[in-house]
Amino acid sequence: MSLFTPLPLRGVTLRNRIGVSPMCQYSSTDGFADDWHLVHLGQFAVGGAGMVLSEATAVVPEGRISPQDLGLWKDEHVDVLARIGRFVRAHGAVWGSQLAHAGRKASVARAWEGGGPLSPSDGGWTPIVGPSALPFDTGYQTPEALDDAGIARVVSAFKDAARRALAAEMQIVEIHAAHGYLLHQFLSPLSNTRTDRYGGSFENRVRLLREVVAAIRSVWPEALPIGVRLSSSDWTEGGWTVEETTELATLLEADGADFIDCSSGGLVPKVHIPIGPGYQVHFAEHVRRGSGVATAAVGLITRAEQADTIVRSGQADIVFLARELLRDPHWPLRAAHELREEISWPAQYQRAKNRV
Ligand SMILES: Cc1cc2nc3c(=O)[nH]c(=O)nc-3n(C[C@H](O)[C@H](O)[C@H](O)COP(=O)(O)O)c2cc1C
């Protein structure tokens, strides 16, 4: 088993274990993808990735992080994404999207404009929603606590977005339940202080995410996989833990999920995260060994040998790369060369393959 061993997930086979980690581009108008997304995402398929996931894609407009987020909240969004999908698939990668709702972290400026909270007069919106009326940080809007009808609308929005993802020729969806966004906010006792059936006990805090997974599975073909990105730890006292992540992985698999993408953090500001090469890989390993569910590792995985070792040693089934793929979108082709793996290159590039 190596980085370049194909991975079957239900009826879909990844040509290798390298996934493009979702990366917000903050370049959409009214949620629409455009030529930027075609070139940005297309380059990774040309570069040999096994799976290309779009950035966090909002299931409702009020669930965007910034006004420029990508969306799948209306049928009109489908066509451009399908066009991108045809390109990505034609170049051998599995195509999908990360479905997201920002919850209390919605309505902020895009990253390169500071990322700070936006009021409606600055182009943001109100209200924003969350499990409880607790803001992310000082200066951020206080979310409205979702009532039962609001929760039901969130579940339906994820389900409808999955239907549109299918229309956009996607073969995989990843549910964003990490980085302090809405579904993670329900998981963690630090942001969820509800006393109804969506708060309090572990069973109650995980209920919304389980409902979302089950709702998506009800419309998503049996032959296609679903992933869930979780923050494996809030890295702070009293927060969500890797033990809970592992317990949840087993439940999510029963609900229809196929792998857990093990990220971390993002729920509360100003926590210390011990960042270094592969700093989250041990979470993927813990969850995989503890639950038997397939996992993805992500976070400062930059070298071919490092990625290969993660797969060979059984720490994770998939590695996701983000920033290193921005530096070198052809990283998988380079990695195969370094690891002396024989893989096919795009016909147009083959004259560069043998370096002579
Ligand atoms: C430009 C950029 C945008 C990102 N947007 C998202 C996102 O939309 N969804 C998500 O789950 N993570 C997002 N992330 C986090 C990455 O997916 C990844 O987990 C993180 O960067 C660590 O991996 P790396 O060390 O390979 O970059 C983003 C990261 C970057 C650099």
CSV table of N, CA and C and ligand atoms in Angstrom, one decimal, residues 21-25 55-56 98 174 176 179 229 263 279-280 298-301 320-324 326, ligand 1:
chain,number,residue,atom,x,y,z
A,21,SER,N,-6.9,19.6,-0.8
A,21,SER,CA,-7.7,20.0,0.3
A,21,SER,C,-8.5,21.3,-0.1
A,22,PRO,N,-9.7,21.4,0.5
A,22,PRO,CA,-10.5,22.5,0.1
A,22,PRO,C,-9.8,23.8,0.4
A,23,MET,N,-9.9,24.8,-0.6
A,23,MET,CA,-9.2,26.1,-0.3
A,23,MET,C,-10.1,27.2,-0.9
A,24,CYS,N,-10.7,28.0,0.1
A,24,CYS,CA,-11.5,29.1,-0.3
A,24,CYS,C,-10.7,30.0,-1.2
A,25,GLN,N,-11.4,30.5,-2.3
A,25,GLN,CA,-10.8,31.4,-3.2
A,25,GLN,C,-11.4,32.8,-3.1
A,55,GLU,N,-13.4,24.4,-2.9
A,55,GLU,CA,-13.4,25.1,-1.6
A,55,GLU,C,-14.8,24.9,-0.8
A,56,ALA,N,-14.8,25.4,0.4
A,56,ALA,CA,-16.0,25.4,1.2
A,56,ALA,C,-17.1,26.1,0.3
A,98,GLN,N,-16.8,20.7,-1.1
A,98,GLN,CA,-16.9,20.7,0.3
A,98,GLN,C,-18.2,21.5,0.7
A,174,GLU,N,-17.7,16.4,0.5
A,174,GLU,CA,-17.2,16.4,1.8
A,174,GLU,C,-18.0,17.4,2.6
A,176,HIS,N,-18.3,19.9,5.6
A,176,HIS,CA,-17.4,20.7,6.4
A,176,HIS,C,-18.0,20.8,7.8
A,179,HIS,N,-13.2,23.5,11.8
A,179,HIS,CA,-12.7,24.9,11.7
A,179,HIS,C,-13.6,25.9,12.3
A,229,ARG,N,-15.2,16.4,7.1
A,229,ARG,CA,-14.0,17.0,7.7
A,229,ARG,C,-14.4,17.4,9.2
A,263,SER,N,-8.8,17.3,10.5
A,263,SER,CA,-8.1,18.6,10.7
A,263,SER,C,-8.2,18.9,12.2
A,279,TYR,N,1.6,17.9,11.6
A,279,TYR,CA,1.2,18.1,13.0
A,279,TYR,C,-0.2,17.6,13.3
A,280,GLN,N,-1.0,17.2,12.3
A,280,GLN,CA,-2.3,16.6,12.6
A,280,GLN,C,-2.4,15.2,12.2
A,298,VAL,N,-4.1,15.7,7.0
A,298,VAL,CA,-3.9,17.0,6.4
A,298,VAL,C,-3.1,17.9,7.3
A,299,GLY,N,-2.4,18.8,6.7
A,299,GLY,CA,-1.6,19.8,7.6
A,299,GLY,C,-0.1,19.6,7.5
A,300,LEU,N,0.5,20.5,6.7
A,300,LEU,CA,1.9,20.6,6.6
A,300,LEU,C,2.5,19.2,6.1
A,301,ILE,N,1.8,18.6,5.2
A,301,ILE,CA,2.3,17.5,4.4
A,301,ILE,C,2.9,18.0,3.1
A,320,PHE,N,-4.3,14.9,2.3
A,320,PHE,CA,-4.8,16.1,1.6
A,320,PHE,C,-3.7,17.1,1.7
A,321,LEU,N,-3.4,17.8,0.6
A,321,LEU,CA,-2.5,18.9,0.6
A,321,LEU,C,-3.2,20.2,0.2
A,322,ALA,N,-2.8,21.3,0.8
A,322,ALA,CA,-3.4,22.6,0.4
A,322,ALA,C,-2.2,23.5,-0.1
A,323,ARG,N,-1.5,24.1,0.8
A,323,ARG,CA,-0.5,25.1,0.4
A,323,ARG,C,0.5,24.6,-0.6
A,324,GLU,N,1.0,23.4,-0.3
A,324,GLU,CA,2.0,22.8,-1.2
A,324,GLU,C,1.6,22.7,-2.6
A,326,LEU,N,-0.5,24.8,-4.0
A,326,LEU,CA,-0.5,26.1,-4.6
A,326,LEU,C,0.9,26.4,-5.1
B,1,LIG,C1,-6.0,29.5,0.8
B,1,LIG,C2,-6.6,28.5,1.7
B,1,LIG,C3,-8.0,28.4,1.8
B,1,LIG,C4,-8.5,27.4,2.6
B,1,LIG,N1,-9.9,27.2,2.6
B,1,LIG,C5,-10.4,26.1,3.3
B,1,LIG,C6,-11.7,25.7,3.0
B,1,LIG,O1,-12.4,26.2,2.2
B,1,LIG,N2,-12.2,24.6,3.7
B,1,LIG,C7,-11.4,23.9,4.6
B,1,LIG,O2,-11.8,22.9,5.2
B,1,LIG,N3,-10.1,24.3,4.8
B,1,LIG,C8,-9.6,25.3,4.1
B,1,LIG,N4,-8.2,25.6,4.3
B,1,LIG,C9,-7.4,24.7,5.1
B,1,LIG,C10,-6.7,23.7,4.2
B,1,LIG,O3,-7.7,22.9,3.5
B,1,LIG,C11,-5.8,22.8,4.9
B,1,LIG,O4,-6.5,22.0,5.9
B,1,LIG,C12,-4.7,23.6,5.7
B,1,LIG,O5,-4.2,24.6,4.8
B,1,LIG,C13,-3.5,22.7,6.1
B,1,LIG,O6,-3.0,22.0,5.0
B,1,LIG,P1,-1.6,22.5,4.3
B,1,LIG,O7,-0.6,22.6,5.4
B,1,LIG,O8,-1.3,21.5,3.3
B,1,LIG,O9,-1.8,23.9,3.7
B,1,LIG,C14,-7.7,26.6,3.5
B,1,LIG,C15,-6.3,26.8,3.4
B,1,LIG,C16,-5.7,27.7,2.6
B,1,LIG,C17,-4.2,27.9,2.5
